[in-house]
Coordinates of C-alpha atoms and ligand atoms in Angstrom, one line a residue:
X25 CA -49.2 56.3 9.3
X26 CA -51.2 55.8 12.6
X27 CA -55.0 55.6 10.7
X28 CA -56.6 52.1 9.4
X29 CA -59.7 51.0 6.9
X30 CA -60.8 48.5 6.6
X31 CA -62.4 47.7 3.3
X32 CA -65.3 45.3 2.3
X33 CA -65.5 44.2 -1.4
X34 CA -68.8 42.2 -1.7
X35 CA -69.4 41.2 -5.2
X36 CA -65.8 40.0 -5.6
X37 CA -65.8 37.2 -3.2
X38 CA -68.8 35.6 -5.3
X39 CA -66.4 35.1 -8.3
X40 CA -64.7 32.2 -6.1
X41 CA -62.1 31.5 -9.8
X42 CA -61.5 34.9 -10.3
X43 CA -61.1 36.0 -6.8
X44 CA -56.9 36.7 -6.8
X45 CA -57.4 38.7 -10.1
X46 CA -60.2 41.2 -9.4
X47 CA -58.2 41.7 -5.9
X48 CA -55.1 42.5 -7.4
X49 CA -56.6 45.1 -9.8
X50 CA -58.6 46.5 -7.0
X51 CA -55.5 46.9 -4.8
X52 CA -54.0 48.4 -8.1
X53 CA -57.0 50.9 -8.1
X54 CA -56.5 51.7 -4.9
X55 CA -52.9 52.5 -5.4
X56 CA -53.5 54.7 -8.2
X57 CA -56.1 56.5 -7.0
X58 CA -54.1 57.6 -3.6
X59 CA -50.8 58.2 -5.5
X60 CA -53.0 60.6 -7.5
X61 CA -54.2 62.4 -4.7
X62 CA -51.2 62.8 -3.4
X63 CA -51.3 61.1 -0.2
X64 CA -49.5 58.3 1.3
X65 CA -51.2 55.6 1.9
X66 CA -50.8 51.4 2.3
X67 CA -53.0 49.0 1.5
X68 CA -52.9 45.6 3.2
X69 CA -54.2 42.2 1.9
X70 CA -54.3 40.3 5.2
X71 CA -56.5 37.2 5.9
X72 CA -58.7 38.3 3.1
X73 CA -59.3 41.6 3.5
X74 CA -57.7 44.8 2.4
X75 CA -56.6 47.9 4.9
X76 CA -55.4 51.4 4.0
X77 CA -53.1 52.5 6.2
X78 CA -53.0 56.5 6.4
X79 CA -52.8 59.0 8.1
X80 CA -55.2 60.5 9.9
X81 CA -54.8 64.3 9.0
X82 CA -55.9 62.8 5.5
X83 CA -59.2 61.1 6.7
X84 CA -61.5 63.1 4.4
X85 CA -59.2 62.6 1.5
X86 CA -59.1 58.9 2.5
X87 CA -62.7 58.7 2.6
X88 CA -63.4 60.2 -0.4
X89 CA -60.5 58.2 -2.6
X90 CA -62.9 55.0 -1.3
X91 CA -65.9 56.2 -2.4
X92 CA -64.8 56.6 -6.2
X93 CA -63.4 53.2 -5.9
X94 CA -65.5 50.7 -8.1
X95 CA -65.0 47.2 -6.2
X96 CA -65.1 48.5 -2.6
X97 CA -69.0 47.7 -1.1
X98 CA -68.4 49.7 1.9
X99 CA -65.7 50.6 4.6
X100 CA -65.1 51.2 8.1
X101 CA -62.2 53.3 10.1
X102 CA -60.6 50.6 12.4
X103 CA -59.1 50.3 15.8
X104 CA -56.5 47.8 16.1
X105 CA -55.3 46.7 19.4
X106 CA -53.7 43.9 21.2
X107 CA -55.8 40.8 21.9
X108 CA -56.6 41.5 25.3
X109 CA -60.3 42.8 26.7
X110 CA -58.3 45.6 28.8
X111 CA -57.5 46.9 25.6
X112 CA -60.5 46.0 24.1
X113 CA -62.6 47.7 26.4
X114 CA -61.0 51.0 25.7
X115 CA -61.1 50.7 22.0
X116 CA -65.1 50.2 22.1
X117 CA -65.1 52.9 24.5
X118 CA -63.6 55.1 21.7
X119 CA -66.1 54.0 19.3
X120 CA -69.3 54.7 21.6
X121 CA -67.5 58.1 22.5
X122 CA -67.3 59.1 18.7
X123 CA -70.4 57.8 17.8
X124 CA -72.1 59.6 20.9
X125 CA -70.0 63.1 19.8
X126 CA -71.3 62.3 16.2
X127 CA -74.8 61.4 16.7
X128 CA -78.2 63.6 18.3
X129 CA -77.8 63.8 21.8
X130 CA -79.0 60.9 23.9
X131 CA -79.6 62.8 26.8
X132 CA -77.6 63.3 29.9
X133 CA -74.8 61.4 31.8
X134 CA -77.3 61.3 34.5
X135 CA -80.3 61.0 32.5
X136 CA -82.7 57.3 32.8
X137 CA -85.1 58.2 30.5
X138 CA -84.9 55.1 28.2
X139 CA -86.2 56.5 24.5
X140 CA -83.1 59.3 24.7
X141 CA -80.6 56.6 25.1
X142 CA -78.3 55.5 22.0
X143 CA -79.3 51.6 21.3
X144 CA -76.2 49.8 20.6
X145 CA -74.9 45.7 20.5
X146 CA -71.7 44.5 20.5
X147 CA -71.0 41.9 17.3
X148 CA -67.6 40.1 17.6
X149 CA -66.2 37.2 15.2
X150 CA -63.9 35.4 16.6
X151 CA -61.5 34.2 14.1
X152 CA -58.8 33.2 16.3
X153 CA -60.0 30.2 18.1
X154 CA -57.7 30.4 20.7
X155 CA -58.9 33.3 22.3
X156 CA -60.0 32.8 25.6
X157 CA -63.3 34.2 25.5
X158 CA -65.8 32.9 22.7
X159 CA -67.8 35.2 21.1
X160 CA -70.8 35.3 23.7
X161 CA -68.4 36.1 25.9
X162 CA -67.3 39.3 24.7
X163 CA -70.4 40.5 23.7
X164 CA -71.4 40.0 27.5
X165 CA -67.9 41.5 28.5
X166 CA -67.9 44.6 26.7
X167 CA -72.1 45.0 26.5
X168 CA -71.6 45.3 30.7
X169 CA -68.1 47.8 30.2
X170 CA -70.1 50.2 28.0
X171 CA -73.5 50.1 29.8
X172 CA -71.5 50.6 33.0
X173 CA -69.7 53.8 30.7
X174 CA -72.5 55.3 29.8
X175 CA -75.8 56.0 31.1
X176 CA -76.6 57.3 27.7
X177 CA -76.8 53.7 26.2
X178 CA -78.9 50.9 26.0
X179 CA -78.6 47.5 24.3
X180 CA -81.0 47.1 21.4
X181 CA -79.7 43.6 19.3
X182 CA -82.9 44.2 17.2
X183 CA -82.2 48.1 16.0
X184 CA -79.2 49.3 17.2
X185 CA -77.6 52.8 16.1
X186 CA -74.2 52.0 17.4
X187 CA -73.1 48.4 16.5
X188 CA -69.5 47.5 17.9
X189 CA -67.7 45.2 16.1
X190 CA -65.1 43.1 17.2
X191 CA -62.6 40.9 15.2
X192 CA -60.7 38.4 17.3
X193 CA -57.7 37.9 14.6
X194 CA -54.1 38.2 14.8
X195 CA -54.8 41.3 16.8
X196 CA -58.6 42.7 17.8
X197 CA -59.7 44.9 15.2
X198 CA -63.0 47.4 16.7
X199 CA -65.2 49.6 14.1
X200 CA -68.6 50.8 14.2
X201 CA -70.4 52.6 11.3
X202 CA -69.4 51.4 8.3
X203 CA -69.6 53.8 4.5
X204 CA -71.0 52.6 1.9
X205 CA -68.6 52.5 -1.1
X206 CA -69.7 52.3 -4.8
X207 CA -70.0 48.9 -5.3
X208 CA -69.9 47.2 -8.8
X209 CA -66.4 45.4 -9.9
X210 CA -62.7 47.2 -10.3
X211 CA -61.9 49.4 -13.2
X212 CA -60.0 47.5 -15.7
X213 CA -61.7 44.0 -14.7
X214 CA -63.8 43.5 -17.3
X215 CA -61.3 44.9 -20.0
X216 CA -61.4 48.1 -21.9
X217 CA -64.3 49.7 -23.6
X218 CA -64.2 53.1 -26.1
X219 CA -66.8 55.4 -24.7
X220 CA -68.3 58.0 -27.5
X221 CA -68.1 61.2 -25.4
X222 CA -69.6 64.1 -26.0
X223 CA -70.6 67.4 -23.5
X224 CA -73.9 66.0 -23.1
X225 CA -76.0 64.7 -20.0
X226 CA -76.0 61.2 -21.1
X227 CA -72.3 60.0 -22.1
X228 CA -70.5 61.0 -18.6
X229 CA -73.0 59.2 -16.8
X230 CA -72.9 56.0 -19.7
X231 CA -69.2 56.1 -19.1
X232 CA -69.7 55.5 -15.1
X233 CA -72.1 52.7 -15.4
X234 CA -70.0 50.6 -17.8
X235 CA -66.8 51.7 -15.7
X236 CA -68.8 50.4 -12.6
X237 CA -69.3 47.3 -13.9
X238 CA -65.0 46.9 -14.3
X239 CA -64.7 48.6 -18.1
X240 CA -61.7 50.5 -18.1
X241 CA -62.5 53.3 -20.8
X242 CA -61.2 55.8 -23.1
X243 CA -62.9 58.6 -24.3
X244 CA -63.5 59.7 -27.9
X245 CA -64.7 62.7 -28.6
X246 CA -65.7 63.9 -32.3
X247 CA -64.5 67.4 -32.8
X248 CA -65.6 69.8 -35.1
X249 CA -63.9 73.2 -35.8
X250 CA -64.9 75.6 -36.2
X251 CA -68.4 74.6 -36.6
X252 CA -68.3 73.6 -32.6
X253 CA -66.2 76.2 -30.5
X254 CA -63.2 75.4 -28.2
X255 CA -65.5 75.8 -25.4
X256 CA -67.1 72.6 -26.2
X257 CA -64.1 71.0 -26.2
X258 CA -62.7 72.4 -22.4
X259 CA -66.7 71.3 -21.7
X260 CA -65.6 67.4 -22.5
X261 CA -62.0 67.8 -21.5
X262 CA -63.6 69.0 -17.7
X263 CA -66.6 65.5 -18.0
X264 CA -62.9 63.6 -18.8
X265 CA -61.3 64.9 -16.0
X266 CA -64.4 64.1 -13.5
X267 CA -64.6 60.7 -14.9
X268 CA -61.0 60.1 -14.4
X269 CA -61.9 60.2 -10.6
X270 CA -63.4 56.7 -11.1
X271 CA -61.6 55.8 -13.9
X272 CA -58.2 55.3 -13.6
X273 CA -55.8 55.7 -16.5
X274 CA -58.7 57.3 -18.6
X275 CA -57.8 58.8 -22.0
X276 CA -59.4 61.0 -24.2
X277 CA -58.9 61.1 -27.9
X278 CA -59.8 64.1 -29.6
X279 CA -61.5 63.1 -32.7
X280 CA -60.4 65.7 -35.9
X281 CA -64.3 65.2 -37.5
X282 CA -65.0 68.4 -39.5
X283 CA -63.9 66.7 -43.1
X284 CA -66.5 64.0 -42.4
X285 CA -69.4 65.9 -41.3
X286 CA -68.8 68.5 -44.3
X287 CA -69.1 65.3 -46.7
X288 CA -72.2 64.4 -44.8
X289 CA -73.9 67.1 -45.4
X290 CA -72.9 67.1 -48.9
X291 CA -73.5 64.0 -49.9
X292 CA -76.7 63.2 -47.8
X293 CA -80.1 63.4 -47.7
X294 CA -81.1 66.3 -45.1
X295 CA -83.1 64.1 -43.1
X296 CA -80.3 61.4 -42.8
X297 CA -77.9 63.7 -41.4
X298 CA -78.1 63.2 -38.0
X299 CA -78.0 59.3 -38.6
X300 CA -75.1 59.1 -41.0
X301 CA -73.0 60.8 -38.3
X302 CA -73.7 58.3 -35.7
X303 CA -73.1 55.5 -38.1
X304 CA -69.6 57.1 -38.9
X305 CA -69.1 57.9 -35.3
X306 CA -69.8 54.1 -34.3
X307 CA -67.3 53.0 -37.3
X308 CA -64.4 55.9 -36.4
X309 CA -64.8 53.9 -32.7
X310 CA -64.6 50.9 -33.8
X311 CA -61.0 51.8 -35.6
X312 CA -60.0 53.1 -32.6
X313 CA -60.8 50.2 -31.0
X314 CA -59.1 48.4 -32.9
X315 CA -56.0 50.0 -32.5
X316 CA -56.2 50.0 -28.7
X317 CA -57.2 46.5 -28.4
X318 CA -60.6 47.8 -26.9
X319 CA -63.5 44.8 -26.7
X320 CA -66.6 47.3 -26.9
X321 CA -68.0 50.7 -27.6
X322 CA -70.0 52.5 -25.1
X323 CA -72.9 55.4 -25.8
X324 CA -75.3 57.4 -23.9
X325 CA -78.3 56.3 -25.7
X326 CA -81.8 56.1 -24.4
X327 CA -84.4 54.3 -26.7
X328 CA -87.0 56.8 -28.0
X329 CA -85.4 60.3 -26.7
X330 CA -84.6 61.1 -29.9
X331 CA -84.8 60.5 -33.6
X332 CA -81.5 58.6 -33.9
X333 CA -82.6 56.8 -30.7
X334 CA -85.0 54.8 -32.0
X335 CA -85.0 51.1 -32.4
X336 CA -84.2 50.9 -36.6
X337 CA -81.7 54.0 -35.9
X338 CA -79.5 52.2 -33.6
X339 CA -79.6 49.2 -35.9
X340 CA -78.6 51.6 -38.3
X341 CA -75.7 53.4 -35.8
X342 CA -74.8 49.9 -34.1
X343 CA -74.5 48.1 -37.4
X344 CA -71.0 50.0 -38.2
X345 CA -69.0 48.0 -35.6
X346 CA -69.2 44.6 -35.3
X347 CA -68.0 45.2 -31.4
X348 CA -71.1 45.1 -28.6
X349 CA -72.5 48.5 -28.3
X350 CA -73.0 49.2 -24.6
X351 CA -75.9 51.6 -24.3
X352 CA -76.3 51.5 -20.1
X353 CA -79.0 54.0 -20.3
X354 CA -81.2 52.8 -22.4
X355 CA -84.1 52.1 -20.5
X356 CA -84.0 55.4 -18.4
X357 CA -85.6 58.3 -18.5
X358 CA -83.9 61.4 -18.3
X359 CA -84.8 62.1 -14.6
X360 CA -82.8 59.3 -13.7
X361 CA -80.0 59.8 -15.8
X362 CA -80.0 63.3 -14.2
X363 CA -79.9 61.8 -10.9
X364 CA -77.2 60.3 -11.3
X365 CA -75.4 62.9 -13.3
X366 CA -75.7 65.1 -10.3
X367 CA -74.8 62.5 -8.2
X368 CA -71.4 62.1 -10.1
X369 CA -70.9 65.8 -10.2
X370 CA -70.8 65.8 -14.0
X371 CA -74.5 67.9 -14.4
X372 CA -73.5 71.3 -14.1
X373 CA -70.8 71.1 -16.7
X374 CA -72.8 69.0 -19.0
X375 CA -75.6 72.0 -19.1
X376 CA -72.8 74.5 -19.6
X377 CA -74.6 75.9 -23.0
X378 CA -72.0 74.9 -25.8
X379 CA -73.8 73.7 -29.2
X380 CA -72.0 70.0 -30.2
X381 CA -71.7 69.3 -33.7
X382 CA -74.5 66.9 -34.0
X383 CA -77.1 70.2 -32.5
X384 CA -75.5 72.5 -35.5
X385 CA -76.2 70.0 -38.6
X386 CA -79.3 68.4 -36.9
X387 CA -82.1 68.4 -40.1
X388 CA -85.1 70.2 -38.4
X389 CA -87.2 66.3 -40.0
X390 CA -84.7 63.6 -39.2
X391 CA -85.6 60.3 -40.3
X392 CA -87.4 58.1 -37.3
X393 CA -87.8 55.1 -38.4
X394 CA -85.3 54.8 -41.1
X395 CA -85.1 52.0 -43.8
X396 CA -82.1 50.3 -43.4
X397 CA -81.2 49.4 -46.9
X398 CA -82.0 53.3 -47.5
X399 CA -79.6 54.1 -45.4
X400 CA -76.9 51.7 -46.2
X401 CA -76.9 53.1 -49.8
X402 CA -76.9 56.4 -48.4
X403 CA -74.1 55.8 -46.0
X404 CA -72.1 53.9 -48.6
X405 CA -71.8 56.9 -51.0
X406 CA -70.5 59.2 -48.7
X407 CA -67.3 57.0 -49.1
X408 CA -66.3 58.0 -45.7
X409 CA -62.9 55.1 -45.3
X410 CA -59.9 57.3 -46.2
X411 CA -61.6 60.3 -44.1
X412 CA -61.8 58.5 -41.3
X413 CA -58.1 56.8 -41.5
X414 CA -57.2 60.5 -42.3
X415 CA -58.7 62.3 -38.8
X416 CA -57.5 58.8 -36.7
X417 CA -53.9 59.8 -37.9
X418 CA -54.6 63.2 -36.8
X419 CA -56.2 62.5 -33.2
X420 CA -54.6 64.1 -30.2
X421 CA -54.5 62.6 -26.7
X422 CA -55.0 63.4 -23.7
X423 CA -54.1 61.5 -20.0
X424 CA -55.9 61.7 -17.1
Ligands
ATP501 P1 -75.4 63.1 -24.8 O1 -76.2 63.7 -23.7 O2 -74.4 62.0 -24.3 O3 -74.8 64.1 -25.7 P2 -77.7 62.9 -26.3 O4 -79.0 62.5 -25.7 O5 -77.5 64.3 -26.6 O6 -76.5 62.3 -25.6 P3 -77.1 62.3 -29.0 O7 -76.6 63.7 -29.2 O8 -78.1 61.8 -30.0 O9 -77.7 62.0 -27.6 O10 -75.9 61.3 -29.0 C1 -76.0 60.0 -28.7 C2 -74.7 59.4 -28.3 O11 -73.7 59.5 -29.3 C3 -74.1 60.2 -27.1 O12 -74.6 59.8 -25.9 C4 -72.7 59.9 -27.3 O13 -72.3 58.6 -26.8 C5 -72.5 59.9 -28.8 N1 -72.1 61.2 -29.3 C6 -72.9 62.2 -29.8 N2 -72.1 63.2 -30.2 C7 -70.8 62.9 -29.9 C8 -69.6 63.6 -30.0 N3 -69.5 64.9 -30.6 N4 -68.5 63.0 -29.6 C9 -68.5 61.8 -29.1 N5 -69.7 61.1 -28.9 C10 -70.8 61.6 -29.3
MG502 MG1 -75.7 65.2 -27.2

C-alpha cells in the first residue's frame, strides 16, 4: 500500500473522558466500512491521529469510504518523507504541482502578471522539537524553494489557495487541500436507536441525522400485504441499503402488520385511523426495542405536515413507548428535508410511486387535534397486545 490519509476528527477531541472510546469505534467504522468495499486498507493511530494506508489505484473509493464516515471532520492525502528539507522540498513541490494541474490556470511559466498567480503559504508544526529548523524557518525555506519553482505562485498568508502543510513528527508529513468529511460522532457511539422506516422522504433522512449524531440503528418497517405491494417493500429494502453506507451493521426488520391494521380499521373510528396506527407502530418499536436492547426510537416527523403530526397527535403516537422518541426533523420544512434527501442519495427512490400502508387506510377527515383520553379509549379497545407479540414472532430480517 504506497497511499496515506490523514484523518481529522474534530468533535471527538472535545470529549477529553471519552476520547479512547469514540476513537476505537471510529477506527472500527473505518474498518468496516473498507472491508465492505472491498479494499485493503490500514488505519493507523499514531500520535493522535488516524491514517489510512491504501492504495493508490483505490483513491476514489478511499475518498468516498471517508465521506460516509460519521466522526471524521475532514481529511487530507499525505506525503510522508524523511525529516530532511531535501526531501521536503520535493514533497511540497508535488503538492504545488497537483494543486497547479488541479486548479484554473495561473498563467504561464514565464508569465509576471501578479493577479494570474496561485497565492499560496507554507504552514508547518513542528512537533519534533529537535528538528533543526523551527517552524519560521521552514516556512522561509520552502516559501523561497517554491517561489524559485514556480513563476506561477505568489505568497498570500492572508488568502491563500494552495496552503502547504508541514508536520515535523517522527517523519515530515506534507498535504494541502484538505476534504471535508461528514462530521458529527461515530456510528454506534451514542448506542442503538430503532428507526420507524418507511419509503417515504422523511425517515431515510431521520435515520442519517440520529446516525450522525453516533446512533447505531435498525430499521423497522411495518408491512402490509397485500394491501401494500412488494414494490414498496424492495422501495425500503433499497433506502436500507443506502443507509447502510453510513450505517454500519444496519438491520432491517420487516414488520408482518396487516392483522393489526385490519383490527384498526374495524374497531376504530374512521377519523382515528391514521393515529391508532402510529400509536401501535410506536408500541410494536418499543417491543422491538426491547428485545434488542435499543435505548430510543427514531421517526421522520415534522410538526404540522400532517394530521398525525401535530402537537396532541404525537403525544398521542409518543405516549406508546416510554423510550425518547427522536423526531430530528421536526422543525424543518420539507425543502430542507429534501435537500438533504438528495444530498444522501435516498430522493429518487423515496419518490418512486408505491402507496405505504398508512396512504391506503388514511380517513379522507383525520382527527387534528385529537383528545387524548378519546383516543386512549379508542386505542385500548382495539386490544392490539397478542397481535403485536404475534407479527414480532413473525418478523424477518435483513443485514446490511
Ligand atoms: P415519511 O416520509 O418518512 O414516510 P411522512 O411525512 O410520510 O414520513 P407519515 O406517513 O405520517 O409521515 O409517517 C410518520 C413517520 O412514521 C414516518 O416518518 C416513519 O418514521 C413512521 N412510519 C410511517 N409509516 C411507516 C411504515 N410503514 N413503516 C415504518 N415506519 C413508518
Ligand atoms: Mg410516509
Amino acid at each position: 500500500m504506497n497511499s496515506l490519509i490523514l484523518i481529522k476528527y474534530g468533535e471527538l477531541s472535545l470529549k477529553k473522558g471519552n476520547r479512547k472510546y469514540f476513537e476505537k469505534k471510529l477506527i472500527k467504522n473505518i474498518r468496516k466500512k473498507f472491508n465492505k468495499l472491498g479494499i485493503k486498507t490500514n488505519v493507523i493511530r499514531h500520535q493522535g491521529r488516524f491514517y489510512l494506508e491504501y492504495n493508490h489505484r483505490e483513491h476514489e473509493m478511499a475518498v468516498s469510504g471517508l465521506k460516509e464516515t460519521f466522526g471524521i471532520v475532514g481529511f487530507a492525502p499525505v506525503l510522508r518523507v524523511p525529516k530532511n528539507m531535501q526531501a521536503i522540498r520535493e514533497a511540497s513541490k508535488k503538492l504545488a504541482l497537483a494543486k497547479l494541474a488541479s486548479g484554473k490556470p495561473h498563467g504561464e511559466k514565464t508569465s509576471t502578471a501578479a493577479e494570474s498567480k496561485l497565492p499560496f503559504k507554507v504552514e508547518p508544526k513542528r512537533t519534533d522539537k529537535s528538528f533543526p529548523l523551527n517552524s519560521y524557518g521552514i516556512a522561509c525555506d520552502l516559501g523561497d524553494y517554491l517561489l524559485s519553482e514556480f513563476s506561477n505562485l505568489k505568497v498570500d498568508v492572508h488568502k491563500p489557495e494552495l496552503i502547504v502543510n508541514v508536520e515535523i513528527r517522527e517523519m515530515a508529513y506534507l498535504y494541502a487541500d484538505q476534504i471535508r468529511g461528514p462530521g458529527g460522532l461515530p456510528v454506534g457511539a451514542s448506542g442503538r436507536g430503532i428507526l420507524l422506516l418507511s419509503g417515504g422522504i422523511d425517515s431515510p433522512v431521520a435515520g442519517y441525522y440520529m446516525a450522525k449524531r453516533g446512533l447505531i440503528e435498525e430499521a423497522v418497517y411495518f408491512d402490509s400485504p397485500p394491501y401494500t405491494s412488494e414494490k414498496a417493500r424492495d422501495k425500503v429494502v433499497e433506502l436500507s441499503r443506502i443507509l447502510a453506507r453510513y450505517i454500519p451493521d444496519l438491520t432491517l426488520h420487516i414488520f408482518p402488520f396487516t392483522k393489526i391494521q385490519e383490527r384498526i380499521k374495524e374497531r376504530s373510528l374512521p377519523e382515528a385511523v391514521t393515529l391508532m396506527m402510529r400509536g401501535a407502530m410506536i408500541q410494536s418499536a418499543h417491543r422491538i426495542a426491547e428485545q434488542t436492547g435499543a435505548l430510543c426510537l427514531i421517526t421522520g416527523e415534522s410538526l404540522g405536515q400532517v394530521a398525525s403530526q401535530t402537537p396532541e397527535s404525537i403525544r398521542f403516537s409518543g405516549s406508546k413507548t416510554a423510550l425518547p422518541v427522536f423526531r430530528p426533523l421536526i422543525g424543518m420544512d420539507k425543502e430542507e428535508i429534501i435537500r438533504t434527501a438528495r444530498a444522501i442519495n435516498t430522493y429518487e427512490t423515496s419518490i418512486l410511486p408505491y402507496e405505504d400502508c398508512c396512504t391506503l387506510f388514511a380517513p379522507l377527515h383525520p382527527v387534528v387535534k385529537p383528545s387524548f383520553d378519546k383516543m386512549e379509549t379508542i386505542y385500548k379497545s382495539l386490544q392490539l397486545n397478542n397481535l403485536i407479540e404475534d407479527a414480532i414472532e413473525r418478523i424477518s430480517t435483513l443485514k446490511f
